[in-house]
Short mmCIF file of C-alpha atoms and ligand atoms in Angstrom, two decimals:
data_model
loop_
_atom_site.label_atom_id
_atom_site.label_comp_id
_atom_site.label_asym_id
_atom_site.label_seq_id
_atom_site.Cartn_x
_atom_site.Cartn_y
_atom_site.Cartn_z
CA UNK R 1 24.74 -5.77 18.77
CA UNK R 2 26.02 -9.16 20.02
CA UNK R 3 23.63 -12.14 19.96
CA UNK R 4 23.57 -12.33 23.78
CA UNK R 5 22.51 -8.66 23.94
CA UNK R 6 19.87 -9.11 21.24
CA UNK R 7 18.33 -11.98 23.19
CA UNK R 8 17.64 -9.50 25.97
CA UNK R 9 15.39 -7.28 23.82
CA UNK R 10 12.24 -6.81 25.86
CA UNK R 11 8.69 -6.67 24.53
CA UNK R 12 8.66 -2.95 25.37
CA UNK R 13 11.72 -2.45 23.14
CA UNK R 14 10.06 -4.43 20.35
CA UNK R 15 6.90 -2.34 20.63
CA UNK R 16 8.98 0.84 20.54
CA UNK R 17 10.68 -0.42 17.36
CA UNK R 18 7.27 -0.56 15.67
CA UNK R 19 6.21 2.96 16.62
CA UNK R 20 6.08 5.56 13.88
CA UNK R 21 9.63 6.44 12.82
CA UNK R 22 9.05 10.02 11.68
CA UNK R 23 8.31 12.27 14.67
CA UNK R 24 6.19 14.75 12.65
CA UNK R 25 6.43 18.54 12.67
CA UNK R 26 5.72 20.62 15.75
CA UNK R 27 3.12 23.39 15.39
CA UNK R 28 5.86 26.00 15.07
CA UNK R 29 7.87 23.99 12.53
CA UNK R 30 4.71 23.47 10.47
CA UNK R 31 3.91 27.19 10.36
CA UNK R 32 7.53 28.05 9.47
CA UNK R 33 7.56 25.45 6.70
CA UNK R 34 4.16 26.60 5.43
CA UNK R 35 5.48 30.17 5.25
CA UNK R 36 8.27 29.03 2.88
CA UNK R 37 5.64 28.07 0.26
CA UNK R 38 5.55 30.48 -2.71
CA UNK R 39 1.85 29.69 -3.38
CA UNK R 40 2.65 29.35 -7.06
CA UNK R 41 -0.01 30.23 -9.60
CA UNK R 42 -0.69 27.02 -11.61
CA UNK R 43 1.25 25.11 -8.94
CA UNK R 44 3.15 22.15 -10.43
CA UNK R 45 2.77 20.18 -7.18
CA UNK R 46 -1.01 19.96 -7.76
CA UNK R 47 -0.43 18.46 -11.20
CA UNK R 48 2.08 16.00 -9.73
CA UNK R 49 -0.33 14.73 -7.05
CA UNK R 50 -2.43 11.89 -8.54
CA UNK R 51 -5.40 13.04 -6.43
CA UNK R 52 -4.89 16.72 -7.38
CA UNK R 53 -4.93 18.04 -3.81
CA UNK R 54 -4.96 21.86 -3.79
CA UNK R 55 -1.60 21.91 -2.04
CA UNK R 56 -0.95 25.69 -1.88
CA UNK R 57 -4.41 26.19 -0.34
CA UNK R 58 -3.99 23.56 2.38
CA UNK R 59 -0.53 24.94 3.15
CA UNK R 60 -1.86 28.50 3.36
CA UNK R 61 -4.50 27.33 5.83
CA UNK R 62 -1.77 25.82 8.03
CA UNK R 63 0.10 29.13 7.92
CA UNK R 64 -3.03 30.97 9.09
CA UNK R 65 -3.79 28.44 11.86
CA UNK R 66 -6.89 26.97 10.15
CA UNK R 67 -6.02 23.28 10.60
CA UNK R 68 -9.58 22.01 10.19
CA UNK R 69 -9.87 23.88 6.87
CA UNK R 70 -6.50 22.50 5.83
CA UNK R 71 -7.47 18.89 6.66
CA UNK R 72 -10.78 19.36 4.80
CA UNK R 73 -8.98 20.60 1.67
CA UNK R 74 -6.69 17.55 1.78
CA UNK R 75 -9.35 14.96 2.55
CA UNK R 76 -11.88 16.30 0.05
CA UNK R 77 -9.42 15.54 -2.78
CA UNK R 78 -8.03 12.40 -1.19
CA UNK R 79 -10.22 10.25 1.10
CA UNK R 80 -7.05 8.51 2.39
CA UNK R 81 -5.00 11.70 2.64
CA UNK R 82 -3.79 10.99 6.17
CA UNK R 83 -2.30 7.66 5.04
CA UNK R 84 -0.88 9.19 1.87
CA UNK R 85 0.91 11.83 3.95
CA UNK R 86 2.96 8.95 5.31
CA UNK R 87 3.33 6.51 2.42
CA UNK R 88 3.44 8.52 -0.82
CA UNK R 89 6.80 8.58 -2.60
CA UNK R 90 6.65 12.39 -2.35
CA UNK R 91 10.04 12.98 -3.96
CA UNK R 92 8.67 11.37 -7.13
CA UNK R 93 5.29 13.16 -6.87
CA UNK R 94 4.34 16.51 -5.28
CA UNK R 95 7.67 17.41 -3.67
CA UNK R 96 9.55 16.36 -6.79
CA UNK R 97 7.61 19.03 -8.71
CA UNK R 98 8.10 21.86 -6.18
CA UNK R 99 9.77 24.87 -7.85
CA UNK R 100 12.01 25.30 -4.79
CA UNK R 101 13.93 22.20 -5.94
CA UNK R 102 15.75 24.60 -8.28
CA UNK R 103 16.91 26.95 -5.52
CA UNK R 104 16.82 25.66 -1.94
CA UNK R 105 14.85 22.52 -0.96
CA UNK R 106 11.28 21.51 -1.71
CA UNK R 107 8.44 22.24 0.69
CA UNK R 108 7.84 19.25 2.98
CA UNK R 109 4.37 18.67 1.54
CA UNK R 110 3.92 15.17 2.97
CA UNK R 111 4.88 16.31 6.47
CA UNK R 112 2.56 19.32 6.29
CA UNK R 113 -0.27 17.08 5.06
CA UNK R 114 0.41 14.81 7.99
CA UNK R 115 0.41 17.75 10.41
CA UNK R 116 -3.03 18.97 9.28
CA UNK R 117 -4.65 15.52 9.14
CA UNK R 118 -3.12 14.61 12.53
CA UNK R 119 -4.93 17.60 13.98
CA UNK R 120 -8.22 16.32 12.55
CA UNK R 121 -7.55 12.82 13.91
CA UNK R 122 -6.57 14.04 17.37
CA UNK R 123 -9.61 16.34 17.52
CA UNK R 124 -11.97 13.60 16.27
CA UNK R 125 -13.25 15.71 13.43
CA UNK R 126 -15.96 14.47 11.07
CA UNK R 127 -15.21 16.37 7.90
CA UNK R 128 -18.02 15.46 5.46
CA UNK R 129 -21.78 14.90 5.30
CA UNK R 130 -23.60 12.49 3.00
CA UNK R 131 -25.45 13.78 -0.03
CA UNK R 132 -29.24 13.67 -0.52
CA UNK R 133 -30.28 10.14 -1.51
CA UNK R 134 -30.80 9.41 -5.21
CA UNK R 135 -32.24 5.96 -4.43
CA UNK R 136 -29.47 4.01 -6.19
CA UNK R 137 -27.39 1.29 -4.56
CA UNK R 138 -23.75 0.30 -5.02
CA UNK R 139 -21.89 -2.76 -3.73
CA UNK R 140 -18.15 -2.33 -3.35
CA UNK R 141 -15.90 -5.36 -2.98
CA UNK R 142 -12.91 -4.43 -0.82
CA UNK R 143 -12.34 -1.62 1.70
CA UNK R 144 -8.77 -0.69 0.76
CA UNK R 145 -7.88 2.80 -0.51
CA UNK R 146 -9.67 2.21 -3.84
CA UNK R 147 -12.90 0.90 -2.30
CA UNK R 148 -13.00 3.53 0.47
CA UNK R 149 -12.36 6.32 -1.96
CA UNK R 150 -15.11 5.16 -4.34
CA UNK R 151 -17.47 4.75 -1.37
CA UNK R 152 -16.77 8.25 -0.03
CA UNK R 153 -17.44 9.96 -3.35
CA UNK R 154 -20.53 7.85 -4.10
CA UNK R 155 -22.00 8.59 -0.66
CA UNK R 156 -21.44 12.32 -1.20
CA UNK R 157 -23.28 11.97 -4.52
CA UNK R 158 -26.29 10.37 -2.80
CA UNK R 159 -25.76 6.61 -3.42
CA UNK R 160 -26.45 4.01 -0.75
CA UNK R 161 -23.15 2.16 -0.50
CA UNK R 162 -22.38 -1.23 1.03
CA UNK R 163 -18.78 -2.42 1.23
CA UNK R 164 -18.06 -6.14 1.46
CA UNK R 165 -14.74 -6.80 3.17
CA UNK R 166 -13.16 -10.25 3.62
CA UNK R 167 -10.93 -9.25 6.57
CA UNK R 168 -12.15 -8.55 10.07
CA UNK R 169 -11.12 -4.88 9.86
CA UNK R 170 -11.54 -2.42 7.01
CA UNK R 171 -8.76 -0.41 5.32
CA UNK R 172 -7.04 -2.98 3.09
CA UNK R 173 -3.25 -2.79 2.93
CA UNK R 174 -3.29 0.52 4.83
CA UNK R 175 -4.61 -1.41 7.81
CA UNK R 176 -2.76 -4.70 7.34
CA UNK R 177 0.04 -4.38 4.77
CA UNK R 178 2.10 -1.22 5.23
CA UNK R 179 4.39 -1.47 8.25
CA UNK R 180 3.22 0.21 11.49
CA UNK R 181 6.39 2.26 11.85
CA UNK R 182 5.36 4.11 8.69
CA UNK R 183 1.58 3.80 8.88
CA UNK R 184 0.01 2.99 12.25
CA UNK R 185 -3.37 1.26 12.10
CA UNK R 186 -5.22 4.09 13.86
CA UNK R 187 -4.60 6.39 10.88
CA UNK R 188 -6.28 3.93 8.56
CA UNK R 189 -9.12 3.34 11.05
CA UNK R 190 -9.84 7.09 11.20
CA UNK R 191 -10.16 7.19 7.41
CA UNK R 192 -12.52 4.21 7.57
CA UNK R 193 -14.62 6.04 10.19
CA UNK R 194 -14.82 9.14 7.97
CA UNK R 195 -16.36 6.96 5.25
CA UNK R 196 -18.69 5.16 7.67
CA UNK R 197 -19.95 8.51 8.97
CA UNK R 198 -21.55 9.00 5.52
CA UNK R 199 -23.90 6.09 6.21
CA UNK R 200 -21.72 3.67 4.24
CA UNK R 201 -22.21 0.15 5.57
CA UNK R 202 -19.06 -1.98 5.84
CA UNK R 203 -19.70 -5.71 6.18
CA UNK R 204 -16.41 -7.15 7.44
CA UNK R 205 -15.62 -10.90 7.57
CA UNK R 206 -17.64 -11.20 4.36
CA UNK R 207 -15.84 -12.68 1.37
CA UNK R 208 -17.56 -12.16 -1.96
CA UNK R 209 -17.43 -15.41 -3.89
CA UNK R 210 -17.69 -17.43 -0.67
CA UNK R 211 -20.11 -15.83 1.83
CA UNK R 212 -22.10 -14.12 -0.90
CA UNK R 213 -21.97 -14.87 -4.62
CA UNK R 214 -21.22 -12.52 -7.49
CA UNK R 215 -24.68 -13.33 -8.87
CA UNK R 216 -26.42 -12.28 -5.62
CA UNK R 217 -24.65 -8.92 -5.75
CA UNK R 218 -25.48 -8.47 -9.43
CA UNK R 219 -29.15 -9.13 -8.67
CA UNK R 220 -29.32 -6.85 -5.64
CA UNK R 221 -27.36 -3.70 -6.51
CA UNK R 222 -27.56 -1.13 -9.31
CA UNK R 223 -23.78 -0.97 -9.66
CA UNK R 224 -20.80 -3.00 -8.47
CA UNK R 225 -17.26 -1.79 -7.85
CA UNK R 226 -14.53 -4.40 -7.77
CA UNK R 227 -11.74 -3.05 -5.54
CA UNK R 228 -10.40 -6.33 -4.15
CA UNK R 229 -6.70 -5.55 -4.66
CA UNK R 230 -4.24 -8.37 -5.18
CA UNK R 231 -3.81 -11.55 -3.14
CA UNK R 232 -0.93 -13.38 -1.44
CA UNK R 233 2.74 -13.76 -2.42
CA UNK R 234 3.20 -16.49 -5.06
CA UNK R 235 5.35 -19.57 -4.50
CA UNK R 236 9.00 -19.42 -5.48
CA UNK R 237 8.69 -22.82 -7.13
CA UNK R 238 11.80 -24.21 -5.42
CA UNK R 239 12.41 -27.09 -3.04
CA UNK R 240 11.92 -26.40 0.69
CA UNK R 241 9.13 -23.80 0.61
CA UNK R 242 7.03 -25.86 3.00
CA UNK R 243 9.67 -25.72 5.76
CA UNK R 244 9.12 -24.02 9.11
CA UNK R 245 10.61 -20.53 8.98
CA UNK R 246 9.48 -19.72 5.42
CA UNK R 247 7.07 -16.76 5.38
CA UNK R 248 4.83 -14.87 2.96
CA UNK R 249 5.97 -11.22 3.38
CA UNK R 250 2.44 -9.80 3.41
CA UNK R 251 1.28 -12.24 6.09
CA UNK R 252 4.51 -11.59 7.98
CA UNK R 253 3.93 -7.81 8.05
CA UNK R 254 0.25 -8.36 8.91
CA UNK R 255 1.24 -10.36 12.00
CA UNK R 256 3.42 -7.49 13.22
CA UNK R 257 0.38 -5.20 12.90
CA UNK R 258 -2.16 -7.50 14.50
CA UNK R 259 -0.48 -9.90 16.93
CA UNK R 260 1.59 -9.59 20.08
CA UNK R 261 5.24 -9.08 19.02
CA UNK R 262 7.56 -11.91 20.08
CA UNK R 263 11.30 -12.54 20.53
CA UNK R 264 11.26 -15.23 17.84
CA UNK R 265 13.46 -13.24 15.42
CA UNK R 266 15.96 -11.95 17.95
CA UNK R 267 19.55 -12.75 16.89
CA UNK R 268 18.39 -14.57 13.73
CA UNK R 269 19.76 -14.49 10.17
CA UNK R 270 17.02 -13.65 7.70
CA UNK R 271 16.89 -13.50 3.92
CA UNK R 272 14.14 -11.73 2.02
CA UNK R 273 13.59 -12.73 -1.59
CA UNK R 274 12.54 -9.94 -3.97
CA UNK R 275 13.29 -6.20 -4.19
CA UNK R 276 9.94 -4.41 -4.24
CA UNK R 277 8.35 -2.36 -1.47
CA UNK R 278 6.97 -5.53 0.11
CA UNK R 279 10.48 -6.98 0.33
CA UNK R 280 11.75 -3.80 1.99
CA UNK R 281 8.88 -3.93 4.48
CA UNK R 282 9.64 -7.60 5.25
CA UNK R 283 13.31 -6.77 5.75
CA UNK R 284 12.85 -3.68 7.93
CA UNK R 285 10.27 -5.50 10.07
CA UNK R 286 12.81 -8.30 10.60
CA UNK R 287 15.42 -5.77 11.75
CA UNK R 288 12.91 -4.26 14.18
CA UNK R 289 12.07 -7.72 15.49
CA UNK R 290 15.74 -8.02 16.50
CA UNK R 291 17.19 -10.09 13.61
CA UNK R 292 20.99 -9.96 13.67
CA UNK R 293 21.49 -10.00 9.92
CA UNK R 294 18.97 -9.32 7.15
CA UNK R 295 19.80 -9.76 3.48
CA UNK R 296 17.66 -8.99 0.48
CA UNK R 297 18.34 -11.38 -2.42
CA UNK R 298 17.38 -10.14 -5.88
CA UNK R 299 18.06 -11.82 -9.20
CA UNK R 300 18.48 -8.52 -11.03
CA UNK R 301 20.27 -5.32 -9.93
CA UNK R 302 19.43 -2.09 -8.12
CA UNK R 303 18.50 -0.51 -11.47
CA UNK R 304 15.66 -2.98 -12.07
CA UNK R 305 14.29 -3.20 -8.52
CA UNK R 306 10.76 -1.88 -8.09
CA UNK R 307 11.10 -0.49 -4.54
CA UNK R 308 10.88 3.30 -4.21
CA UNK R 309 14.22 5.05 -3.71
CA UNK R 310 13.19 6.28 -0.26
CA UNK R 311 12.32 2.71 0.77
CA UNK R 312 15.72 1.50 -0.45
CA UNK R 313 17.50 4.23 1.55
CA UNK R 314 15.38 3.42 4.60
CA UNK R 315 16.37 -0.26 4.42
CA UNK R 316 20.06 0.58 4.04
CA UNK R 317 19.86 2.84 7.09
CA UNK R 318 18.36 -0.09 8.97
CA UNK R 319 21.46 -2.13 8.07
CA UNK R 320 19.75 -4.39 5.51
CA UNK R 321 22.28 -5.90 3.06
CA UNK R 322 21.47 -6.21 -0.63
CA UNK R 323 22.77 -9.15 -2.68
CA UNK R 324 22.13 -8.34 -6.34
CA UNK R 325 22.16 -10.90 -9.17
CA UNK R 326 21.39 -13.68 -6.71
CA UNK R 327 18.80 -16.35 -7.42
CA UNK R 328 17.70 -18.74 -4.64
CA UNK R 329 17.50 -22.31 -5.93
CA UNK R 330 16.72 -24.42 -2.86
CA UNK R 331 15.77 -23.95 0.80
CA UNK R 332 17.43 -26.47 3.04
CA UNK R 333 15.96 -27.69 6.33
CA UNK R 334 17.33 -29.40 9.45
CA UNK R 335 16.14 -32.73 10.86
CA UNK R 336 13.18 -30.97 12.54
CA UNK R 337 11.88 -29.48 9.29
CA UNK R 338 13.17 -25.96 10.09
CA UNK R 339 15.04 -23.77 7.65
CA UNK R 340 18.81 -23.82 8.13
CA UNK R 341 20.26 -22.56 4.81
CA UNK R 342 19.42 -21.32 1.36
CA UNK R 343 21.24 -22.36 -1.80
CA UNK R 344 21.73 -19.65 -4.44
CA UNK R 345 23.20 -19.11 -7.86
CA UNK R 346 24.82 -15.98 -9.30
CA UNK R 347 23.05 -14.43 -12.27
CA UNK R 348 23.97 -12.13 -15.14
CA UNK R 349 21.72 -9.80 -17.12
CA UNK R 350 20.89 -10.54 -20.75
CA UNK R 351 18.61 -8.83 -23.27
CA UNK R 352 15.52 -6.86 -22.14
CA UNK R 353 12.19 -8.76 -22.12
CA UNK R 354 8.62 -7.52 -22.83
CA UNK R 355 8.50 -5.19 -19.79
CA UNK R 356 11.82 -3.56 -20.80
CA UNK R 357 13.80 -5.02 -17.89
CA UNK R 358 16.94 -7.03 -18.68
CA UNK R 359 16.38 -10.77 -18.33
CA UNK R 360 18.52 -12.50 -15.67
CA UNK R 361 20.29 -15.75 -16.62
CA UNK R 362 22.17 -18.14 -14.31
CA UNK R 363 25.96 -18.29 -14.39
CA UNK R 364 26.95 -21.97 -14.34
CA UNK R 365 29.05 -23.28 -11.49
CA UNK R 366 28.37 -20.32 -9.15
CA UNK R 367 26.25 -22.15 -6.55
CA UNK R 368 26.76 -21.02 -2.97
CA UNK R 369 25.02 -21.43 0.36
CA UNK R 370 23.86 -18.87 2.95
CA UNK R 371 23.08 -20.17 6.46
CA UNK R 372 19.68 -18.73 7.51
CA UNK R 373 17.02 -19.09 10.19
CA UNK R 374 14.15 -17.53 8.21
CA UNK R 375 13.22 -16.93 4.58
CA UNK R 376 10.68 -14.25 3.67
CA UNK R 377 9.14 -14.50 0.21
CA UNK R 378 8.32 -11.14 -1.40
CA UNK R 379 8.21 -11.69 -5.14
CA UNK R 380 4.95 -9.90 -5.94
CA UNK R 381 1.31 -10.79 -5.42
CA UNK R 382 -1.08 -13.24 -7.05
CA UNK R 383 -4.54 -12.24 -8.32
CA UNK R 384 -8.06 -12.94 -7.11
CA UNK R 385 -8.61 -15.24 -10.07
CA UNK R 386 -11.69 -17.13 -8.84
CA UNK R 387 -13.48 -13.89 -7.86
CA UNK R 388 -12.82 -12.38 -11.29
CA UNK R 389 -13.99 -15.63 -12.89
CA UNK R 390 -17.23 -15.54 -10.86
CA UNK R 391 -18.02 -12.14 -12.33
CA UNK R 392 -16.99 -13.49 -15.73
CA UNK R 393 -14.93 -10.37 -16.46
CA UNK R 394 -12.47 -9.87 -19.27
CA UNK R 395 -8.94 -10.14 -17.87
CA UNK R 396 -5.33 -10.76 -18.80
CA UNK R 397 -3.54 -13.06 -16.32
CA UNK R 398 -5.85 -11.96 -13.52
CA UNK R 399 -5.58 -8.22 -14.32
CA UNK R 400 -9.15 -7.00 -14.84
CA UNK R 401 -9.48 -5.15 -18.14
CA UNK R 402 -11.24 -1.79 -18.01
CA UNK R 403 -12.24 1.02 -20.35
CA UNK R 404 -11.09 4.62 -19.95
CA UNK R 405 -14.02 5.07 -17.58
CA UNK R 406 -13.05 2.07 -15.42
CA UNK R 407 -15.94 -0.01 -16.79
CA UNK R 408 -15.23 -3.75 -17.05
CA UNK R 409 -16.61 -6.06 -19.72
CA UNK R 410 -19.83 -6.08 -17.64
CA UNK R 411 -21.30 -2.55 -18.01
CA UNK R 412 -22.60 -2.49 -14.41
CA UNK R 413 -19.29 -3.60 -12.89
CA UNK R 414 -16.46 -1.10 -12.46
CA UNK R 415 -12.96 -1.88 -11.20
CA UNK R 416 -10.16 0.17 -9.61
CA UNK R 417 -6.96 -0.08 -7.59
CA UNK R 418 -4.56 -3.01 -7.57
CA UNK R 419 -7.13 -5.30 -9.20
CA UNK R 420 -6.53 -3.42 -12.49
CA UNK R 421 -2.82 -2.82 -11.92
CA UNK R 422 -0.54 -4.38 -14.53
CA UNK R 423 3.17 -4.09 -13.88
CA UNK R 424 5.77 -1.38 -13.40
CA UNK R 425 7.56 0.89 -10.98
CA UNK R 426 5.68 3.27 -8.75
CA UNK R 427 2.15 2.68 -10.05
CA UNK R 428 0.61 0.36 -7.46
CA UNK R 429 0.32 3.12 -4.92
CA UNK R 430 -2.20 4.11 -2.29
CA UNK R 431 -2.63 7.53 -3.90
CA UNK R 432 -3.31 6.04 -7.36
CA UNK R 433 -5.84 3.60 -5.91
CA UNK R 434 -7.54 6.56 -4.16
CA UNK R 435 -7.80 8.57 -7.38
CA UNK R 436 -9.09 5.57 -9.34
CA UNK R 437 -11.77 5.06 -6.68
CA UNK R 438 -12.89 8.67 -7.16
CA UNK R 439 -12.86 8.25 -10.94
CA UNK R 440 -15.05 5.15 -10.65
CA UNK R 441 -17.58 7.08 -8.57
CA UNK R 442 -17.77 9.87 -11.17
CA UNK R 443 -18.08 7.32 -14.01
CA UNK R 444 -20.95 5.54 -12.22
CA UNK R 445 -22.68 8.86 -11.61
CA UNK R 446 -22.24 9.79 -15.25
CA UNK R 447 -23.78 6.47 -16.33
CA UNK R 448 -26.67 6.97 -13.87
CA UNK R 449 -27.35 10.50 -15.14
CA UNK R 450 -27.18 9.33 -18.76
CA UNK R 451 -29.63 6.49 -18.03
CA UNK R 452 -31.98 8.92 -16.20
CA UNK R 453 -32.09 11.23 -19.23
CA UNK R 454 -32.78 8.41 -21.71
CA UNK R 455 -35.30 6.60 -19.44
C1 FAD P 1 3.78 -4.60 1.87
C2 FAD P 1 3.28 -3.48 0.99
C3 FAD P 1 3.80 -2.20 1.16
C4 FAD P 1 3.34 -1.15 0.37
N1 FAD P 1 3.86 0.09 0.58
C5 FAD P 1 3.34 1.14 -0.11
C6 FAD P 1 3.81 2.46 0.12
O1 FAD P 1 4.72 2.69 0.92
N2 FAD P 1 3.24 3.49 -0.58
C7 FAD P 1 2.24 3.27 -1.46
O2 FAD P 1 1.72 4.24 -2.04
N3 FAD P 1 1.79 2.03 -1.73
C8 FAD P 1 2.32 0.97 -1.08
N4 FAD P 1 1.86 -0.30 -1.35
C9 FAD P 1 0.84 -0.48 -2.39
C10 FAD P 1 -0.55 -0.11 -1.86
O3 FAD P 1 -0.73 -0.63 -0.56
C11 FAD P 1 -1.62 -0.64 -2.81
O4 FAD P 1 -1.37 -0.17 -4.11
C12 FAD P 1 -3.02 -0.17 -2.37
O5 FAD P 1 -3.31 -0.58 -1.05
C13 FAD P 1 -4.08 -0.73 -3.33
O6 FAD P 1 -5.35 -0.45 -2.83
P1 FAD P 1 -6.61 -1.37 -3.19
O7 FAD P 1 -7.76 -0.74 -2.49
O8 FAD P 1 -6.68 -1.58 -4.64
O9 FAD P 1 -6.27 -2.80 -2.57
P2 FAD P 1 -6.05 -3.30 -1.07
O10 FAD P 1 -5.46 -2.26 -0.21
O11 FAD P 1 -5.32 -4.59 -1.22
O12 FAD P 1 -7.54 -3.60 -0.55
C14 FAD P 1 -8.31 -4.63 -1.10
C15 FAD P 1 -9.30 -5.12 -0.07
O13 FAD P 1 -10.20 -6.04 -0.69
C16 FAD P 1 -10.47 -7.09 0.22
N5 FAD P 1 -10.90 -8.27 -0.54
C17 FAD P 1 -10.17 -9.05 -1.37
N6 FAD P 1 -10.93 -10.05 -1.88
C18 FAD P 1 -12.17 -9.88 -1.36
C19 FAD P 1 -13.39 -10.61 -1.51
N7 FAD P 1 -13.49 -11.69 -2.30
N8 FAD P 1 -14.48 -10.18 -0.81
C20 FAD P 1 -14.41 -9.09 -0.01
N9 FAD P 1 -13.26 -8.38 0.16
C21 FAD P 1 -12.16 -8.76 -0.51
C22 FAD P 1 -9.14 -7.29 0.92
O14 FAD P 1 -9.30 -7.96 2.15
C23 FAD P 1 -8.66 -5.86 1.08
O15 FAD P 1 -9.10 -5.29 2.30
C24 FAD P 1 2.34 -1.38 -0.60
C25 FAD P 1 1.83 -2.67 -0.80
C26 FAD P 1 2.32 -3.71 -0.02
C27 FAD P 1 1.79 -5.10 -0.24
S1 SF4 P 2 -1.48 12.73 -1.62
FE1 SF4 P 2 0.67 12.15 -1.86
S2 SF4 P 2 1.30 13.03 -3.83
FE2 SF4 P 2 -0.60 14.05 -3.24
S3 SF4 P 2 0.09 15.92 -2.14
FE3 SF4 P 2 -0.24 14.33 -0.60
S4 SF4 P 2 1.76 13.38 -0.27
FE4 SF4 P 2 1.87 14.53 -2.23
#
């Protein structure tokens, strides 16, 4: 589209660009797809789902028209199952394990999961009831998938749960971080409401370590669950980062989910630095905001990038260009302090380093310039170092160290989700955080029962 045409993009068009991309199955399509399922004994898809959803059972319930039963099967195994239906890399998980991969095509498990949970959302279903009180209290720090999942299971087991959430809305990255055209906020809000309906209190706008200290929580609750995720995007460490038009990808996506969309990006040239899922989200948001050209710059190659394959394909379909082996070295501003170009260097790959990925090294004399209007930084996330320090927990570079039962170095403090995530492809996922939250709840309950017997 020519620049003059782009400038005419209306707010209605922009809003439409941020509506959910996948239309979802119709009732008839869902039943037809459900009827293709072979209902395998020992179904491999269940093993491949980190939350172990009984997939053949929920699919059978769709086939027989029992959508409430289907949604209950899904949500009982996965408290954020409606979000996961949209954001799981299904081809690497459940659908990748479907036996029909060997003959025709796998069952569309994610889409069926979405169909059943959509029904529950649209019909305002409350699917669970809290368990009888056991008189114990738990404080959870963070209301993302890990915190919500731990809270749901603990409430079912009879604990009185309070979640402390720094943001003004609950849901973590499901609410603020994953782009609306894949995960609209109302899906996350419904999952939050399901948890609240179990008498779980969520104190938003309350930052632990600032509004309430770690010590106060330790003195007031029987158990603590640290589910604070990761923090903002780190600095690139190059000249020009302070210029107008340089963005943190997570903040950038958050603005598209929380603020009025504007024409600011229409017709602009944007570069995104990094090649993980956050970078893809930053890039595809820029396209939907009307940017004329969006390039992802990555210092390694496609082989080493951490974005899921489906995210990569999605970005390519959106027209995002990928510049591999490209290292930004300087952001250049105009006389008004606004970004106007980025200087880069070509790289080559050397020997693998500790994480097994080949180390990029600059190729001398290959400097080049790309004229740009905006730079989006997406090179990972920093850690909540001061919070972890307040709890005095064992950690390695801000990654909280845990035992097999998710216990930290403080026996009454458990941790789950991104706060314990090290490094690697495909692990920092909503579905993994959800399962870890469940595991933490069972570990706490086990400790409580053990203490009750010995008391
Ligand atoms: C841009 C982006 C796109 C992604 N896309 C996908 C995807 O497509 N599929 C997928 O499976 N995964 C995706 N992920 C990863 C996924 O979102 C995370 O792995 C998951 O959200 C981790 O859950 P969590 O509960 O550990 O942390 P979070 O979701 O980060 O939640 C942590 C919560 O803790 C709160 N908090 C932090 N500090 C404090 C404090 N001191 N006091 C109180 N509250 C605090 C935060 O405000 C936040 O609400 C994406 C991540 C990003 C950043
Ligand atoms: S939660 Fe994710 S991995 Fe598990 S069945 Fe649903 S879509 Fe598949």
